[in-house]
CSV table of C-alpha atoms in Angstrom, one decimal:
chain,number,residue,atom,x,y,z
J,1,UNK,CA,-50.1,143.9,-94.0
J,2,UNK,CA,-46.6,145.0,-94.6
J,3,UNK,CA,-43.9,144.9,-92.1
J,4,UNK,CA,-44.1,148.6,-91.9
J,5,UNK,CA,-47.5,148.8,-91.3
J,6,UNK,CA,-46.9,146.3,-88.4
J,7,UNK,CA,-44.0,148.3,-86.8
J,8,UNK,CA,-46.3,151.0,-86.4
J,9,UNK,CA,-48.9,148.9,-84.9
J,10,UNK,CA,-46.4,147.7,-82.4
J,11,UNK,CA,-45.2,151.1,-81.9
J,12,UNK,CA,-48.3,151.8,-80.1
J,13,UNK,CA,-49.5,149.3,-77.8
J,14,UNK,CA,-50.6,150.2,-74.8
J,15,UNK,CA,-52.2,147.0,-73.4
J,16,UNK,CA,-51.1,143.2,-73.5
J,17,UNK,CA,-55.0,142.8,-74.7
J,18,UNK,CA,-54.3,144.6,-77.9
J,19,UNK,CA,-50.4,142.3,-78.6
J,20,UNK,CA,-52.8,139.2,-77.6
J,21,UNK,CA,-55.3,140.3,-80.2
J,22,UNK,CA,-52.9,141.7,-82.7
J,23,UNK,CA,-50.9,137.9,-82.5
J,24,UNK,CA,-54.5,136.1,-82.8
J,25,UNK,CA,-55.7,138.0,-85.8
J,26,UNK,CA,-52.2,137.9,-87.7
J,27,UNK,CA,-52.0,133.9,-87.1
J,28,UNK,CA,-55.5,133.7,-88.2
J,29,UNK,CA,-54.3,135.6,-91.4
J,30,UNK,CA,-51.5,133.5,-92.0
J,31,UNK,CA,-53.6,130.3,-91.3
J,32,UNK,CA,-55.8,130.9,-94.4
J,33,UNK,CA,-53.1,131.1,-96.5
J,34,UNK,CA,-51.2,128.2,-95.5
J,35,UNK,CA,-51.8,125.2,-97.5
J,36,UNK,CA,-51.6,121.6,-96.6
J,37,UNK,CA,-48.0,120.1,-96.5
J,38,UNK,CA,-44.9,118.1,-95.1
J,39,UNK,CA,-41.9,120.1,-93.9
J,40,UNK,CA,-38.8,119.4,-92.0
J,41,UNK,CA,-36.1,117.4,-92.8
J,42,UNK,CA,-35.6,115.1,-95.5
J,43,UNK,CA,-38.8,116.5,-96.7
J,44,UNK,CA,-37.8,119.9,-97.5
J,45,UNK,CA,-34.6,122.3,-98.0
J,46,UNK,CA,-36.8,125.4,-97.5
J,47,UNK,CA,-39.9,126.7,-96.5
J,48,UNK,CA,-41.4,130.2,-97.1
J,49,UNK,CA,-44.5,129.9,-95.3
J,50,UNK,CA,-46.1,130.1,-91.6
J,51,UNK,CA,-45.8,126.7,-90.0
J,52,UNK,CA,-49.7,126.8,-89.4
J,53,UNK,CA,-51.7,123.8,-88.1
J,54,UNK,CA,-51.7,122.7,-91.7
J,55,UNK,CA,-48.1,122.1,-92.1
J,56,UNK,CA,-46.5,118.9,-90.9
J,57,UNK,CA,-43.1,119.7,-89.8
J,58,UNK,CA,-41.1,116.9,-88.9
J,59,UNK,CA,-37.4,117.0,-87.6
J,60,UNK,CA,-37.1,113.4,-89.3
J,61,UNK,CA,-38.6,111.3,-91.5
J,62,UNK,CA,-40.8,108.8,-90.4
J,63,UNK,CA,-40.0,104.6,-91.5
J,64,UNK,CA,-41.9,102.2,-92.2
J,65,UNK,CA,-42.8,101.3,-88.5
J,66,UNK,CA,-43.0,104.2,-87.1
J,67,UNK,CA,-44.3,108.2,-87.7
J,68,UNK,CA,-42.6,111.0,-86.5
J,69,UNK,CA,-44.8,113.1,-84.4
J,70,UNK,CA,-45.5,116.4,-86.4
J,71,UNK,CA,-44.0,119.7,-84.2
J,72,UNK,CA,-47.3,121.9,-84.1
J,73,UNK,CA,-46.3,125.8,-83.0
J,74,UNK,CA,-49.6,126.1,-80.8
J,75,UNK,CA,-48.5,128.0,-77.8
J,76,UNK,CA,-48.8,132.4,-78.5
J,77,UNK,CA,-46.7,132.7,-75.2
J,78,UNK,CA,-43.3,133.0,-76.7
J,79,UNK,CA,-44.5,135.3,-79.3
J,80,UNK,CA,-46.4,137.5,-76.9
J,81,UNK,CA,-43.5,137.9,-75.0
J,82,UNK,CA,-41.9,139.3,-77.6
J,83,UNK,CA,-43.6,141.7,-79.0
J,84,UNK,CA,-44.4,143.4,-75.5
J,85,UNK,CA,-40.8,143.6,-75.5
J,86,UNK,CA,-40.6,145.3,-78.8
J,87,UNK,CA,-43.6,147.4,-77.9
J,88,UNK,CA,-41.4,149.0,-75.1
J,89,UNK,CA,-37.8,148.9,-76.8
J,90,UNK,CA,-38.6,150.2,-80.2
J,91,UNK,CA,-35.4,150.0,-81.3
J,92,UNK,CA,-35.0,147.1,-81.5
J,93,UNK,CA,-37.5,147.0,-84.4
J,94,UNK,CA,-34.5,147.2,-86.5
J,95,UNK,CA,-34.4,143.6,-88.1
J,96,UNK,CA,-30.3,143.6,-87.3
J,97,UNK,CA,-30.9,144.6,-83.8
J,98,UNK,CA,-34.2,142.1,-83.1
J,99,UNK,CA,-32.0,139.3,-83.8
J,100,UNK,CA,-30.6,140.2,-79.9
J,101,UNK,CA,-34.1,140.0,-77.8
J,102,UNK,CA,-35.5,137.1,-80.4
J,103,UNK,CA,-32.5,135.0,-79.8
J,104,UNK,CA,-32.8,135.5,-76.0
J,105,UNK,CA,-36.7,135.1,-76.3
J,106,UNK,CA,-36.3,131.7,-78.1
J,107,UNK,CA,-33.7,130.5,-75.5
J,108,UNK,CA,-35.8,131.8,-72.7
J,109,UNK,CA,-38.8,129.3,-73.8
J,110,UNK,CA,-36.6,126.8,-75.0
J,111,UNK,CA,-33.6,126.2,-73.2
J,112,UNK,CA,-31.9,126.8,-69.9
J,113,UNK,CA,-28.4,127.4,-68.6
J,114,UNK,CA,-28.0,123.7,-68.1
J,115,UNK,CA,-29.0,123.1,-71.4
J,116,UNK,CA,-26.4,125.2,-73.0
J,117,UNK,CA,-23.5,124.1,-70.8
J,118,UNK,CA,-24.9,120.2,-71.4
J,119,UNK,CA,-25.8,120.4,-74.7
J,120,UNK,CA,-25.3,116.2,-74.9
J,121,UNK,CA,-28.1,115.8,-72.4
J,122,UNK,CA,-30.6,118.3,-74.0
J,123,UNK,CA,-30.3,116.4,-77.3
J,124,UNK,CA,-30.8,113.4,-75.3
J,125,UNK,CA,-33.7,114.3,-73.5
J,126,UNK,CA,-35.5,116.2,-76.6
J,127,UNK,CA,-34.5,112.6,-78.6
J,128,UNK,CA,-36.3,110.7,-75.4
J,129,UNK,CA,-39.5,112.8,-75.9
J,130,UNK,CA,-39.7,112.7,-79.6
J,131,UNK,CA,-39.0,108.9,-79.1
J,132,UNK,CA,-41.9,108.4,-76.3
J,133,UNK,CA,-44.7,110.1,-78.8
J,134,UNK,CA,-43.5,107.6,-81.8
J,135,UNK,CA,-43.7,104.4,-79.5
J,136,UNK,CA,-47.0,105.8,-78.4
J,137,UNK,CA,-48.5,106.6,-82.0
J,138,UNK,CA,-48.7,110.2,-81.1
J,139,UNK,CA,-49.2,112.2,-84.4
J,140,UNK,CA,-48.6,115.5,-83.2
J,141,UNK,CA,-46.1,116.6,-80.6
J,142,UNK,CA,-46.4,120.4,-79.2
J,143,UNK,CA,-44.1,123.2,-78.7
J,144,UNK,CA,-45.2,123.3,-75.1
J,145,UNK,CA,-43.6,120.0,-74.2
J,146,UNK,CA,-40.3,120.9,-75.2
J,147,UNK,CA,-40.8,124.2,-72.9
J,148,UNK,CA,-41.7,122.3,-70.0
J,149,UNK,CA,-38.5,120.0,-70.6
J,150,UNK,CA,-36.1,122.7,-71.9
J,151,UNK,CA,-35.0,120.7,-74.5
J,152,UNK,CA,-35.2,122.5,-77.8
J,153,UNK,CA,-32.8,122.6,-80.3
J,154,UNK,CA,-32.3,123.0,-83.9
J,155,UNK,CA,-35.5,122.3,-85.4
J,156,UNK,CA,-37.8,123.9,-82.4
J,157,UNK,CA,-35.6,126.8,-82.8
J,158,UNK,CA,-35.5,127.7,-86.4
J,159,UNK,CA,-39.2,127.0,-86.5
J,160,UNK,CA,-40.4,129.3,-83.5
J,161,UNK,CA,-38.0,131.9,-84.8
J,162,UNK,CA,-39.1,131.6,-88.4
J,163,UNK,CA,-43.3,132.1,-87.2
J,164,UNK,CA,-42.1,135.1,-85.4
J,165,UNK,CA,-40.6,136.5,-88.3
J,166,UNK,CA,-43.5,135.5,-90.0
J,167,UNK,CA,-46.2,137.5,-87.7
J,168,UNK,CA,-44.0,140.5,-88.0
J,169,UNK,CA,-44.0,140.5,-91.6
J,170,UNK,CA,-40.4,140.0,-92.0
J,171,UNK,CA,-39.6,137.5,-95.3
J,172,UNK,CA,-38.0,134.7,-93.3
J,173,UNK,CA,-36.6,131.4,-94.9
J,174,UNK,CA,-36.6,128.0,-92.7
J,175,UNK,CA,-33.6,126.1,-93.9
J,176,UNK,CA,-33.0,122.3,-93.7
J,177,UNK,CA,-29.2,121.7,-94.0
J,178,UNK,CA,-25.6,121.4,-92.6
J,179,UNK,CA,-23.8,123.1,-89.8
J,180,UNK,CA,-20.6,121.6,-91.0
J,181,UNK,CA,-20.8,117.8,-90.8
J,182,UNK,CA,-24.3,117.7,-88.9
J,183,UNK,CA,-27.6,118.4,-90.3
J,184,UNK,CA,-28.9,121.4,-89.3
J,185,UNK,CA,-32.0,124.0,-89.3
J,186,UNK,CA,-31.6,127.3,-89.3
J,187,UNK,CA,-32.7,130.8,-90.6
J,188,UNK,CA,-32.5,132.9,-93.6
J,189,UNK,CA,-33.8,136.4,-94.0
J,190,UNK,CA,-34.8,139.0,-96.3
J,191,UNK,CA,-35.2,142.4,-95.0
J,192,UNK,CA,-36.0,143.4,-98.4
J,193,UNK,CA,-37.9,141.4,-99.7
J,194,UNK,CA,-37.6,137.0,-100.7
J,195,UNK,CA,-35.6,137.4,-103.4
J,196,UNK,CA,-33.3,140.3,-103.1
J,197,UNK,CA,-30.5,141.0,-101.4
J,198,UNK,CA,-28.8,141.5,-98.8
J,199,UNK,CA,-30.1,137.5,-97.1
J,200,UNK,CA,-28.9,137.4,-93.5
J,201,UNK,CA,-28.4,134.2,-91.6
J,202,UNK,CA,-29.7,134.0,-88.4
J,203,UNK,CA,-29.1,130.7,-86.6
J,204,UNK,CA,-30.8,131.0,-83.0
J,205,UNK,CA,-29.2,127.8,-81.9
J,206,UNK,CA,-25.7,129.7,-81.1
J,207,UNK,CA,-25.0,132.8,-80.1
J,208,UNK,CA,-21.8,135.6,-79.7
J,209,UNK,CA,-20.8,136.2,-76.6
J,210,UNK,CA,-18.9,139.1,-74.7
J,211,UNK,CA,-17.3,137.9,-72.0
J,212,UNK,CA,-17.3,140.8,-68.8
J,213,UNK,CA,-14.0,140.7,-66.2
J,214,UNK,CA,-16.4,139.9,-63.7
J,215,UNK,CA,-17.5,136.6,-65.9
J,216,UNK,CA,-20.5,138.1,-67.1
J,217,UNK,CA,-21.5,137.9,-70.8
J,218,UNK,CA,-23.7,139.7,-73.1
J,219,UNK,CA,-25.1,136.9,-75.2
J,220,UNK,CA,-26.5,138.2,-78.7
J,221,UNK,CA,-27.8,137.0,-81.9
J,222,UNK,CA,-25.6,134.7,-84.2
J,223,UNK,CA,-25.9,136.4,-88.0
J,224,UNK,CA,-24.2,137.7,-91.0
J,225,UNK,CA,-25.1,139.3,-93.4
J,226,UNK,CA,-24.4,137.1,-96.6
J,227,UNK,CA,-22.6,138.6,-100.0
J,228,UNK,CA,-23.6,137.2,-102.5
J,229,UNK,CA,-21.3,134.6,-103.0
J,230,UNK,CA,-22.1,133.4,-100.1
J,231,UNK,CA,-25.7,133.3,-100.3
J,232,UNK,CA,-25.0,131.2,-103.9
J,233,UNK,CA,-22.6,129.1,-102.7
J,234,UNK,CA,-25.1,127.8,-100.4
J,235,UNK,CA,-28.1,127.8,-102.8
J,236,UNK,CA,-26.0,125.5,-104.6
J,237,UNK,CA,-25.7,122.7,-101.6
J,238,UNK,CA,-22.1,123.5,-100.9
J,239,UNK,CA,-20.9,124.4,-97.6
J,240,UNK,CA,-19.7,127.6,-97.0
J,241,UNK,CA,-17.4,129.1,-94.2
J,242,UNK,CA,-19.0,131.9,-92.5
J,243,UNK,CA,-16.8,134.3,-90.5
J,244,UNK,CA,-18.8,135.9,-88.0
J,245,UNK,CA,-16.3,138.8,-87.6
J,246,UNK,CA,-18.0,141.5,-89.4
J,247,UNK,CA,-21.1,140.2,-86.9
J,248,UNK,CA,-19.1,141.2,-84.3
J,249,UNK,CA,-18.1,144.5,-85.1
J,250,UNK,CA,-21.3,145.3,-86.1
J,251,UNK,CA,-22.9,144.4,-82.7
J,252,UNK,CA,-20.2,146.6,-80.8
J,253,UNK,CA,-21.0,149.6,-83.4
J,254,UNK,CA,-24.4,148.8,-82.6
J,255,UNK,CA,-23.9,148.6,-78.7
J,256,UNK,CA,-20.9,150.4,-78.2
J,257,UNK,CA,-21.7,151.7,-74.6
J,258,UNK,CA,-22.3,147.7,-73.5
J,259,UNK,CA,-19.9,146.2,-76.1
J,260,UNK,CA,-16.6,148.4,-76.7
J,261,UNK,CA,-13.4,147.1,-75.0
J,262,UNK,CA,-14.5,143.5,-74.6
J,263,UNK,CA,-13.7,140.5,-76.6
J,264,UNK,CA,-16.1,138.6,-78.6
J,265,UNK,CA,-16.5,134.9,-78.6
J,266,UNK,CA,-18.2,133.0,-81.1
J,267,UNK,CA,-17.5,129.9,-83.4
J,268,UNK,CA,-17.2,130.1,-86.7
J,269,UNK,CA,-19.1,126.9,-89.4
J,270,UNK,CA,-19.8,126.0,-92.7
J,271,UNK,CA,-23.4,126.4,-93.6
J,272,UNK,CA,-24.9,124.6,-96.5
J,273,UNK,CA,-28.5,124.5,-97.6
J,274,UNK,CA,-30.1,121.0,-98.1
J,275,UNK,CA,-28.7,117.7,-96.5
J,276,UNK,CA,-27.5,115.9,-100.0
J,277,UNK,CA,-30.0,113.3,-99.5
J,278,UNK,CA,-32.8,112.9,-101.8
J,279,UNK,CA,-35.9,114.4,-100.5
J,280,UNK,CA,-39.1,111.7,-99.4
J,281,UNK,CA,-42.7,111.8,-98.9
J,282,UNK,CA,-44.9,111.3,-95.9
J,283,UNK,CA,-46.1,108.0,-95.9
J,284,UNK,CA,-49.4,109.0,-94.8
J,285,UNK,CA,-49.5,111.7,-98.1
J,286,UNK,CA,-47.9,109.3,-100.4
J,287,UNK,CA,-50.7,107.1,-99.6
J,288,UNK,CA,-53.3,109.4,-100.3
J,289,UNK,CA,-51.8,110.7,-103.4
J,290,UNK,CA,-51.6,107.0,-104.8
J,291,UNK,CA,-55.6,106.7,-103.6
J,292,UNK,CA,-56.0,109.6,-106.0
């Protein structure tokens, strides 16, 4: 199903019981053509597919003592929520202006507003919970936990937002790399296709801002739209400074009755794709693989 046919399907929904089924029969697509695999840092630099309950995605690589918990993506809510909110904003169908309500949907499951100011502690506490499943011999860590704590980050991010593009039929591209010195996940999409251009970053860790004289902000989706030196640069493992500016302006051309007058905030990186380490095997895989 192309992502056409699947605007028009959202288009018109009139119940939450045909989004529920519309979500279940689209993951139950994408489940049969997943295929068995390790993901996640120092495993991969990119992934294409859905993260179905096939895929072991793992924020790091497990040692010799211990196995990272695989992060399994087995809770609909977040993308239910969603689409009802596409159903009724249609506009935002647009894959420049979904990167708004997807940023705010991920944060809303995610994260809180004393996450964000305290972003120390949320690292802390999500590297407390990944820590308690390891000591424990957990293999498989859900989504849900890290909703309960509000403690997602990088890797929860990019992953959620990567299935939702996925379900809506949007070519979407998990990326293991660098945010300048730190390793980092985040998005890269295709609106026309994997493949062709223009590839848009998304990272739905960070957001722009405009700040209101009363102190309220509108917080919207961090992207930009790549050239294609860019988008090489980065192919090639070197980091790359990306200047959200043009971001910017095109969010107040986009919002102009919300966004005109005010000043955005945002910070500028270097993105690179891949971490410059060599990649590993699952211990688990390897094993089998040497079996074989």
């Amino acid at each position: 199903m192309s992502k056409e046919q699947i605007k028009e399907l959202i288009k018109n929904f009139k119940t939450d019981e045909e989004i529920l089924n519309f979500i279940k029969e689209r993951i139950l697509f994408l489940e049969t053509q997943s295929t068995e695999q390790t993901i996640g840092q120092y495993y991969t630099d990119t992934f294409n597919d859905f993260i179905s309950s096939k895929v072991h995605y793992k924020s790091v690589a497990s040692s010799d003592k211990l196995k990272f918990p695989n992060l399994v993506f087995d809770d609909i809510t977040p993308y239910f929520e969603l689409l009802k909110e596409l159903s009724e904003s249609k506009e935002y169908l647009n894959e420049l202006l979904l990167f708004a309500p997807l940023m705010m949907n991920i944060f809303n499951y995610l994260s809180s507003k004393e996450s964000k100011e305290n972003p120390q502690e949320t690292l802390l506490d999500r590297h407390w919970l990944y820590w308690d499943y390891m000591q424990k011999g957990i293999s498989e860590i859900s989504i849900k936990e890290f909703h309960k704590q509000r403690c997602g980050f990088c890797s929860e991010n990019a992953g959620l937002a990567h299935n939702i593009f996925k379900i809506l039929g949007i070519d979407s591209q998990l990326v293991i790399g660098k945010r300048n010195e730190e390793n980092h996940a985040y998005n890269i999409i295709f609106p026309r296709g994997y493949g062709n251009q223009p590839a848009v970053l998304f990272d739905p860790s960070y957001s722009i801002d405009f700040k209101m004289e009363n102190g309220q902000k509108y917080s919207l989706g961090y992207f930009k739209v790549l050239t294609i030196d860019e988008y090489n640069n980065m192919i090639a493992g070197n980091r790359t400074p990306i200047d959200m500016s043009s971001s910017a302006a095109t969010l107040i051309k986009y919002y102009p009755g919300q966004l005109t007058g005010l000043t955005p905030n945002y910070e500028n990186a270097s993105y690179s794709i891949g971490t410059g380490d060599s990649l590993k095997v699952d211990l688990q895989e390897d094993k089998k693989n040497q079996k074989k």
